[in-house]
Short mmCIF file of C-alpha atoms and ligand atoms in Angstrom, two decimals:
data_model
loop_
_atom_site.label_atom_id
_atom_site.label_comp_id
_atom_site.label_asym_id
_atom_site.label_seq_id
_atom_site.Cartn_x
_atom_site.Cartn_y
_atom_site.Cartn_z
CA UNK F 220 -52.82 103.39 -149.53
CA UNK F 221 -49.23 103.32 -148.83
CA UNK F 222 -47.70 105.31 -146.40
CA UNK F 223 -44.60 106.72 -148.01
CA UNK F 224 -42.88 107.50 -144.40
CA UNK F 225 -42.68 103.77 -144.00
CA UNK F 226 -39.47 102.80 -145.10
CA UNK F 227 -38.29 98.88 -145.63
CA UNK F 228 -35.18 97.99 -146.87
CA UNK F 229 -34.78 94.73 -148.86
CA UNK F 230 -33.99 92.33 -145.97
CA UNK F 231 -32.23 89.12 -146.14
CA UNK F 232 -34.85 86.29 -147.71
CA UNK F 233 -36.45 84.58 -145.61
CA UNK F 234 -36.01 80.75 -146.28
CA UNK F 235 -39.00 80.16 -148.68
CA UNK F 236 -39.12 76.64 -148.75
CA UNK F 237 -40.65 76.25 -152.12
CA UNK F 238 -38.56 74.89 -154.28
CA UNK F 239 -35.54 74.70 -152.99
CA UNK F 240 -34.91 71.08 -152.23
CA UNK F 241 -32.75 70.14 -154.41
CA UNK F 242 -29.76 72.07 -153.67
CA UNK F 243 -28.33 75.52 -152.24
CA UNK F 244 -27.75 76.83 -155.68
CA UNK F 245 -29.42 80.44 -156.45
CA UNK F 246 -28.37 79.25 -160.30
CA UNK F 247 -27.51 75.81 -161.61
CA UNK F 248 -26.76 74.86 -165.63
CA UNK F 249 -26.13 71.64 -166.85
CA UNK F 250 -24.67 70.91 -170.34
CA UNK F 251 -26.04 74.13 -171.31
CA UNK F 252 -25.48 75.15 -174.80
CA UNK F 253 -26.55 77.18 -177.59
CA UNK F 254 -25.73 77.28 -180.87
CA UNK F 255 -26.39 80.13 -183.31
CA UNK F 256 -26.50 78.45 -187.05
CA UNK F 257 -22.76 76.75 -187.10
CA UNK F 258 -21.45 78.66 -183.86
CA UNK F 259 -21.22 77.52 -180.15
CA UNK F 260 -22.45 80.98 -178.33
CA UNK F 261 -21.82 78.68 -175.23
CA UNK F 262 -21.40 75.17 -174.93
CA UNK F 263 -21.82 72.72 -172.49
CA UNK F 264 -22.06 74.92 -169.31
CA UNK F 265 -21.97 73.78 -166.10
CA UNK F 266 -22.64 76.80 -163.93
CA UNK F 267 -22.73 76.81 -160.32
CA UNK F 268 -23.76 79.83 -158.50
CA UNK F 269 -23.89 79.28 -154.02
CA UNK F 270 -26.89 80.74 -152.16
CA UNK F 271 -25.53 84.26 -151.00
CA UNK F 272 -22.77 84.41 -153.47
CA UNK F 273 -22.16 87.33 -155.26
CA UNK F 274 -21.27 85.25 -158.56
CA UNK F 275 -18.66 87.15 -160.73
CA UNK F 276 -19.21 85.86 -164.37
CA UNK F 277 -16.27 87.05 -166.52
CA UNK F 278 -14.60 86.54 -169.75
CA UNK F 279 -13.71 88.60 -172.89
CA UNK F 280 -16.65 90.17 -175.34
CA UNK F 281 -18.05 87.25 -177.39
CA UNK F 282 -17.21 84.55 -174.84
CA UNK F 283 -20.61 83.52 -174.11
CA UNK F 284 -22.35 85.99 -170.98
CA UNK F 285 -25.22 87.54 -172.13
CA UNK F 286 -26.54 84.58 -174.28
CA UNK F 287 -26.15 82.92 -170.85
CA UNK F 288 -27.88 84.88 -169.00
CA UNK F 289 -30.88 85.16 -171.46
CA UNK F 290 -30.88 81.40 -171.61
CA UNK F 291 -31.37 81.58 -167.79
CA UNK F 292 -34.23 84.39 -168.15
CA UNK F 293 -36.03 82.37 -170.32
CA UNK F 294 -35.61 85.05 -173.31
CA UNK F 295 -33.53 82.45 -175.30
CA UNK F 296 -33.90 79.02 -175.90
CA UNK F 297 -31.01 76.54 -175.31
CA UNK F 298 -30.21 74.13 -177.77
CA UNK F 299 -29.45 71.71 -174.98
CA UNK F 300 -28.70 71.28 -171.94
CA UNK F 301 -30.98 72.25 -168.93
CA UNK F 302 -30.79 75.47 -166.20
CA UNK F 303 -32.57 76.14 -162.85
CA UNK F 304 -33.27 79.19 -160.78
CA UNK F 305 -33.76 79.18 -157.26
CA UNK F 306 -33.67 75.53 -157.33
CA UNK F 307 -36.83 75.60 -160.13
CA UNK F 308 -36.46 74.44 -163.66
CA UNK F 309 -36.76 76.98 -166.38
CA UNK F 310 -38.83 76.95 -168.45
CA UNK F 311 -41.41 75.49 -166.45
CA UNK F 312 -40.75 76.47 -162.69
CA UNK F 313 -40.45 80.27 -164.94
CA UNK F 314 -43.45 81.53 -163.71
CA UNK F 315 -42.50 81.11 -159.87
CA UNK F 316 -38.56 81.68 -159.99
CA UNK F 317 -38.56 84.79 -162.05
CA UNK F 318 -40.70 86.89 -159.76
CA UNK F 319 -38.00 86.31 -157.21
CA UNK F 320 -35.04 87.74 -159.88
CA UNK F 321 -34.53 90.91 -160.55
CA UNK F 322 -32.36 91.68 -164.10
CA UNK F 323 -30.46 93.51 -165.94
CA UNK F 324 -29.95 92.46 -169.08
CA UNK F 325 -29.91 95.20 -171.42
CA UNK F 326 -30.95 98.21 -169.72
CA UNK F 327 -34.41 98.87 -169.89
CA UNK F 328 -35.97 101.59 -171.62
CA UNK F 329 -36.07 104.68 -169.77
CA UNK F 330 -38.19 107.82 -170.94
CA UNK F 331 -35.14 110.81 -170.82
CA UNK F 332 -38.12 113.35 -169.87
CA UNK F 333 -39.66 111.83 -167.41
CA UNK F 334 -38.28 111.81 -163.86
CA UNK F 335 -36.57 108.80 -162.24
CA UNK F 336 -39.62 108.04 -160.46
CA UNK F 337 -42.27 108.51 -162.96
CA UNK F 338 -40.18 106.10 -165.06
CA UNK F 339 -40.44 103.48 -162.27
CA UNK F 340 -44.11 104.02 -161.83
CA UNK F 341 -44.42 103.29 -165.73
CA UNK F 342 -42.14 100.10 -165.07
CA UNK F 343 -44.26 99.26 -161.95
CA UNK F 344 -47.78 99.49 -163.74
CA UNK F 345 -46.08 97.14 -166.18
CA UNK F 346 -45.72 94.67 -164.06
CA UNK F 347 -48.86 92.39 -163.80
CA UNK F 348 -47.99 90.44 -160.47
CA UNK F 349 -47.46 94.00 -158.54
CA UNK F 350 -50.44 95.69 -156.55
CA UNK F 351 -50.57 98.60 -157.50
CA UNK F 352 -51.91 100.08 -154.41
CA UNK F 353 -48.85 99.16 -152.77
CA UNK F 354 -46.57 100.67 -156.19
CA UNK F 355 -45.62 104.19 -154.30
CA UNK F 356 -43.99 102.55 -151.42
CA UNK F 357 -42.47 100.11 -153.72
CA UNK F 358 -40.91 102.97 -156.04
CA UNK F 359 -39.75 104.47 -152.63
CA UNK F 360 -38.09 101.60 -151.38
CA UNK F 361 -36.26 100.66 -154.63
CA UNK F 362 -35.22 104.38 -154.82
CA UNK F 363 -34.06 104.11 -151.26
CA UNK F 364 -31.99 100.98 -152.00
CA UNK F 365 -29.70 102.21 -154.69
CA UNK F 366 -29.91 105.74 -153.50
CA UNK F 367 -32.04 108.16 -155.59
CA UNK F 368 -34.67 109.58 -153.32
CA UNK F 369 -33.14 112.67 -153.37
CA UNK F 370 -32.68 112.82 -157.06
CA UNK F 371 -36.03 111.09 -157.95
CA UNK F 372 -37.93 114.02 -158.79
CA UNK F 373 -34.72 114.88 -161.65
CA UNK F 374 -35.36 113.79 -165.19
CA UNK F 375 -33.53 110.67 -166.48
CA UNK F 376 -31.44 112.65 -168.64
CA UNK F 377 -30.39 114.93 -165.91
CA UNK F 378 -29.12 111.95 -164.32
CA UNK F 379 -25.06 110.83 -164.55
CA UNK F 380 -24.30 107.82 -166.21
CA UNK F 381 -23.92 106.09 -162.77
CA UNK F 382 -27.66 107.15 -161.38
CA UNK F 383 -29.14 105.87 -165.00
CA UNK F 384 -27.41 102.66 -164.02
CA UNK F 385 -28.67 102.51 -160.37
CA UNK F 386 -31.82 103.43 -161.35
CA UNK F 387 -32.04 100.18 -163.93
CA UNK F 388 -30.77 98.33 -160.49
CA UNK F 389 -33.70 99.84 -158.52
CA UNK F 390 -36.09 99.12 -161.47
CA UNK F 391 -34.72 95.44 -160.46
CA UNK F 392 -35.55 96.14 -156.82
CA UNK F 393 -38.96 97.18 -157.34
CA UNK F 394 -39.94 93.76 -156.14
CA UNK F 395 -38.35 91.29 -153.15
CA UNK F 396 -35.86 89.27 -154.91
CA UNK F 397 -33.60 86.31 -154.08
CA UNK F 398 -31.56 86.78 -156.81
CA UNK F 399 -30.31 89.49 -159.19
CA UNK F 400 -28.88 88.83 -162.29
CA UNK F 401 -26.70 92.14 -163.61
CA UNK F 402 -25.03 91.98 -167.25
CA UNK F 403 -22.43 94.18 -167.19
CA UNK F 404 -23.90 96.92 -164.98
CA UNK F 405 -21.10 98.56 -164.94
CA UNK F 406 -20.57 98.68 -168.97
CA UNK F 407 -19.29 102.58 -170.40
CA UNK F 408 -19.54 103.60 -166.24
CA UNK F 409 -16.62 105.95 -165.65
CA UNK F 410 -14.60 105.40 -162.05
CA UNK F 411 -17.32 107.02 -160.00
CA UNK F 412 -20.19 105.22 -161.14
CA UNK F 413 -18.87 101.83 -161.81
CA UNK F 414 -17.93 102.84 -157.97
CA UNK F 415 -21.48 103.53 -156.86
CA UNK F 416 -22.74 100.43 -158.86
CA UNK F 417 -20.10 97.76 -156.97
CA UNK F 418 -21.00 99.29 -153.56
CA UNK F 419 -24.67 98.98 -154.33
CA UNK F 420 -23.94 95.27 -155.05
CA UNK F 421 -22.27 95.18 -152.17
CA UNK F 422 -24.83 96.09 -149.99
CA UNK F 423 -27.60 94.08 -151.44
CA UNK F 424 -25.33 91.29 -150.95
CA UNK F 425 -24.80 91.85 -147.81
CA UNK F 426 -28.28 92.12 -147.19
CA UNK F 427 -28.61 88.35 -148.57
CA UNK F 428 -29.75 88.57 -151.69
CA UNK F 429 -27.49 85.98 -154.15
CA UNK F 430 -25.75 87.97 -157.09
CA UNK F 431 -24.93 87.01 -160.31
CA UNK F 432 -22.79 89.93 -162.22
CA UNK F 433 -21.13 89.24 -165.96
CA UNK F 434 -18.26 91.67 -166.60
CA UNK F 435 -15.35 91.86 -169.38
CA UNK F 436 -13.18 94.01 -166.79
CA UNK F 437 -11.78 91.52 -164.20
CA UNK F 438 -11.17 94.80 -161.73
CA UNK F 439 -14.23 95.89 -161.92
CA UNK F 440 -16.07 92.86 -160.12
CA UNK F 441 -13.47 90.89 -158.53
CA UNK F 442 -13.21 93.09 -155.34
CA UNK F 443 -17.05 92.33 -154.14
CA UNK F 444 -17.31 88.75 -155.68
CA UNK F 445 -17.20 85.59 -153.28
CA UNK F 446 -17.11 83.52 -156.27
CA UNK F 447 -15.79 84.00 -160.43
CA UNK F 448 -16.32 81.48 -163.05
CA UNK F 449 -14.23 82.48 -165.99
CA UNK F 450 -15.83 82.13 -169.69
CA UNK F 451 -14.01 81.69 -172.74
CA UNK F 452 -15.42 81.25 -175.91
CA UNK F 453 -18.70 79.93 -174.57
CA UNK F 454 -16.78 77.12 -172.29
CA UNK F 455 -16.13 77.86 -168.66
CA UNK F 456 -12.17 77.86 -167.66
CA UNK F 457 -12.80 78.30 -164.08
CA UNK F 458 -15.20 78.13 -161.58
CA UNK F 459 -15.18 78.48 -157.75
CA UNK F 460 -14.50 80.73 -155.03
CA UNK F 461 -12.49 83.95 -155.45
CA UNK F 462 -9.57 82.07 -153.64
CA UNK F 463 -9.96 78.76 -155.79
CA UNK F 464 -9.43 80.55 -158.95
CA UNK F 465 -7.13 82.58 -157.53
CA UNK F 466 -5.25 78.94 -156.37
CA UNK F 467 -5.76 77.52 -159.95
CA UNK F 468 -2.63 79.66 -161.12
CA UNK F 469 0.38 77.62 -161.68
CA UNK F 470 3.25 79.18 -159.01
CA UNK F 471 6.86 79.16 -160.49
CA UNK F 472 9.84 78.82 -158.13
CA UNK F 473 12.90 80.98 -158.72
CA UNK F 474 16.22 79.79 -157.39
CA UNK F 475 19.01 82.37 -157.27
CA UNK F 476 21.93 80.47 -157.61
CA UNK F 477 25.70 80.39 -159.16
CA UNK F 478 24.85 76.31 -160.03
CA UNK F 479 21.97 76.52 -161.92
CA UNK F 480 22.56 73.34 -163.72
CA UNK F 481 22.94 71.49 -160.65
CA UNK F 482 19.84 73.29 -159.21
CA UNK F 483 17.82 72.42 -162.12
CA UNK F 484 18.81 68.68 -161.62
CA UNK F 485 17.20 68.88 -157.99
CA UNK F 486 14.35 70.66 -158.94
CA UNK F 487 13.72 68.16 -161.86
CA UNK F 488 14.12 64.90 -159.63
CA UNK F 489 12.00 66.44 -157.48
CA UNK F 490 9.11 66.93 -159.94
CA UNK F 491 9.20 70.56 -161.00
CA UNK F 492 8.47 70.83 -164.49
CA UNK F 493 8.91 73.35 -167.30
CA UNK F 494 12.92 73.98 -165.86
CA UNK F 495 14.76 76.39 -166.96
CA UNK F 496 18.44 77.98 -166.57
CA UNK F 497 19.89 81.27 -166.91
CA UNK F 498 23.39 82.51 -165.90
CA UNK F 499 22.27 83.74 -162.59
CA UNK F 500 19.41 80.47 -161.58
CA UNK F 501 16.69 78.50 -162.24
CA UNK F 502 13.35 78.91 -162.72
CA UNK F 503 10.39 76.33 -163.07
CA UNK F 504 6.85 75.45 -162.27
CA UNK F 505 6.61 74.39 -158.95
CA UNK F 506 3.41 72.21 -158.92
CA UNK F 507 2.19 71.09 -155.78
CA UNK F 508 6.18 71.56 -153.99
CA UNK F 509 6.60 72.34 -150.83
CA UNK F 510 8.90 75.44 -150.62
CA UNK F 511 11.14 74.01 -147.51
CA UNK F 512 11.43 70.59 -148.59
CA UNK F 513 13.15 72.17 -151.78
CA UNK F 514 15.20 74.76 -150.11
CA UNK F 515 16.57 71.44 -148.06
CA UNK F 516 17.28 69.76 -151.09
CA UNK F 517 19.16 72.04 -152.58
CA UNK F 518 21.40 73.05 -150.10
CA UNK F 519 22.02 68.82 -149.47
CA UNK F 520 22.62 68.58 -152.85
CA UNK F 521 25.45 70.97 -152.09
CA UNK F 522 24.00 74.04 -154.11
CA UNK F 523 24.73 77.50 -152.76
CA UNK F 524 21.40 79.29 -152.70
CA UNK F 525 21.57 83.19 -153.03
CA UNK F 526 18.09 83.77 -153.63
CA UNK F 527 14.99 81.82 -153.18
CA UNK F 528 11.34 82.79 -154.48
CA UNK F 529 7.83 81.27 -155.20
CA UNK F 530 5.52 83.39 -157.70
CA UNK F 531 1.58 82.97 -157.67
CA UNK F 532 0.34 84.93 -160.53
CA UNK F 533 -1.47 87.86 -159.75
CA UNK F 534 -5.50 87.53 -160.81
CA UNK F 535 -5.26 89.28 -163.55
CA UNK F 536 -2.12 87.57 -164.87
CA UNK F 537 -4.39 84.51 -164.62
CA UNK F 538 -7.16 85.74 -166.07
CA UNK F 539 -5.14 86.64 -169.23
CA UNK F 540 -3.71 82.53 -169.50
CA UNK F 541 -7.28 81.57 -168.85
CA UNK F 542 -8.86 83.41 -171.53
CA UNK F 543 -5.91 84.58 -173.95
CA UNK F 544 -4.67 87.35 -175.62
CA UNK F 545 -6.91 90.59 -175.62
CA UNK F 546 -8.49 90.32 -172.36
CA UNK F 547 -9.07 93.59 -170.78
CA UNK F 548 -7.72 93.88 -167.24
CA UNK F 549 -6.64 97.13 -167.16
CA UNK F 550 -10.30 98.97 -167.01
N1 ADP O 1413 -28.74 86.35 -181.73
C1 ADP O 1413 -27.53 85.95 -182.11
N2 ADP O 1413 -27.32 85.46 -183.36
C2 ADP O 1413 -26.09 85.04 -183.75
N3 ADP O 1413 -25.00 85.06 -182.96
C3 ADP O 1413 -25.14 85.54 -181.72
C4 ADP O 1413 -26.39 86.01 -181.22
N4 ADP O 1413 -26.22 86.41 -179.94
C5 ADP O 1413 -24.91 86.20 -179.65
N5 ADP O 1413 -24.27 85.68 -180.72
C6 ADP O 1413 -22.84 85.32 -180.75
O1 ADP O 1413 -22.59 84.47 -179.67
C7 ADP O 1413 -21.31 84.75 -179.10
C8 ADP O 1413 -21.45 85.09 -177.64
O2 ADP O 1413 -22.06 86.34 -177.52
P1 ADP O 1413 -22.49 86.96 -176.13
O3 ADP O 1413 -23.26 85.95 -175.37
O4 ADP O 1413 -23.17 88.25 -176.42
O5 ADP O 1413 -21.09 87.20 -175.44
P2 ADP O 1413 -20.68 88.20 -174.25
O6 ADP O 1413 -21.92 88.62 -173.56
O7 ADP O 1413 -19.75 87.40 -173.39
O8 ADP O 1413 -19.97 89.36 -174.90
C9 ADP O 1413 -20.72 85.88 -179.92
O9 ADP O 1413 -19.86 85.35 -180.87
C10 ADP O 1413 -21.93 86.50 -180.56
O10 ADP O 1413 -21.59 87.09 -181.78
MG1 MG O 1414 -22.57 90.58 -173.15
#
């Protein structure tokens, strides 16, 4: 029987060699699309999520997440287009990819009188794969993981909005997984929880485990996440590391100046686009300039420079162009 003093923690995966030959993507998506009666949920998706990446998948309510995710779950069928987990095909690799995920999708049903643990050890005996000799040190590991032991024994609706939430995470963890896929774990958290939830996806990250988290609040995710792809209305807008997106921005160059017309000349021949004047400079979109090469050129072309400046957009400020009006950044 299992030996509850034995703790194990749930290590980096070991290479598993099945399956994984075609890439070093946890998640991969090609053309994906589905279409509800006359409307694109999402459409023509090409996600790429790295081994080890915790995968921040953002964009506005509506813009495509969850149908995403359930389309990579195997809850939803895609009108076209084809996904893989773990480097196997869904639907038909399901069987052996989705015992190495872990979700959250909409939280699962927990029973408010029953203890955290007794609700695991229903989830547990649900689960036809798991042996259930080995379920007690199973429930105590996953409770370990996102921090409950203590409070295991406390009925669910005891429990703060932040331990409901890490106990749907350790209902996740009840088995070894590669990958976890989280929709918007930290959805109606307040600061403390939504707190407790990123560090917990820190730390499973850290421990090697690949994680895929959708969130509407760009501030809640973007501190832990190695890599963002950016969804609006069911297309992706951009896709890559934290500091690719973060590059995509367009940087404008401000030129404090009493010639701005004669800076603006410069600035034009030079390829800046989007120029404009004021009284007091110029401003434009610097494209791919190189900041000394123009502060050369304008003092050769005989232009006193007071003031000199290049803007990269903060995230957020990106995130709003990327995916328009109404996007909430402010939490
Ligand atoms: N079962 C469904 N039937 C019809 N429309 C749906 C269904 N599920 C989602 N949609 C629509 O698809 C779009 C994307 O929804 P969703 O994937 O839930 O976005 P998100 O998770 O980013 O908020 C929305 O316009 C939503 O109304
Ligand atoms: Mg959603």
């Amino acid at each position: 029987m299992a030996d509850p003093t034995r703790r194990a923690t749930l290590g980096a995966p070991a290479p598993s060699g099945r399956g994984d030959a075609d890439d070093s993507l946890a998640v991969r998506t090609d053309g994906l699309t589905k279409r509800f009666g006359h409307q694109v949920a999402v459409d023509s998706l090409d996600l790429r999520v790295p081994r080890g990446a915790v995968y921040g998948f953002l964009g506005p309510n509506g813009s495509g997440k969850t149908t995403t995710i359930r389309m990579l779950l195997g809850l939803v069928e895609p009108t076209a287009g084809s996904r893989s987990l773990l480097g196997l095909p869904i639907p038909q690799g399901a069987t052996e990819a989705l015992h190495r995920v872990g979700s959250l999708v909409e939280g699962p049903a927990f029973h408010p009188y029953l203890s955290g643990r007794a609700n695991l050890v229903r989830l547990d005996a649900a689960d036809l794969l798991a042996d259930p000799r080995t379920s007690a040190e199973r429930i105590d590991r996953a409770l370990d993981r996102v921090g409950l032991r203590a409070a295991a024994g406390k009925r669910y609706r005891a429990y703060s909005l932040g331990m409901r939430q890490r106990l749907a995470i350790a209902a996740a963890l009840l088995a070894p997984r590669d990958l976890l896929v989280l929709d918007e774990p930290t959805n109606g958290l307040d600061p403390q929880g939504t707190r407790e939830v990123r560090n917990l996806i820190g730390s499973l990250a850290s421990d090697g485990t690949t994680v895929l988290v959708s969130s509407h609040l760009l501030s809640e995710v973007e501190q832990i996440c190695t890599h963002l792809g950016v969804m609006r209305e069911g297309r992706m807008v951009a896709q890559g590391t934290t500091a690719e997106v973060r590059g995509a921005g367009v940087v404008t160059v401000r030129v404090e100046t009493g010639q701005p017309e004669r800076a603006a000349e410069v600035l034009t021949r030079m390829g800046a686009t989007s120029v404009s004047t004021s009284p007091t400079g110029v401003r434009a979109d610097a494209g791919d300039l190189e900041p000394e090469a123009v502060v050369a050129e304008l003092v050769r072309a005989g232009v006193g420079v007071r003031g000199f400046a290049l803007d990269r957009p903060s995230l957020e400020d990106l995130f709003v162009t990327l995916t328009g009006e109404g996007f909430d950044v402010s939490g």
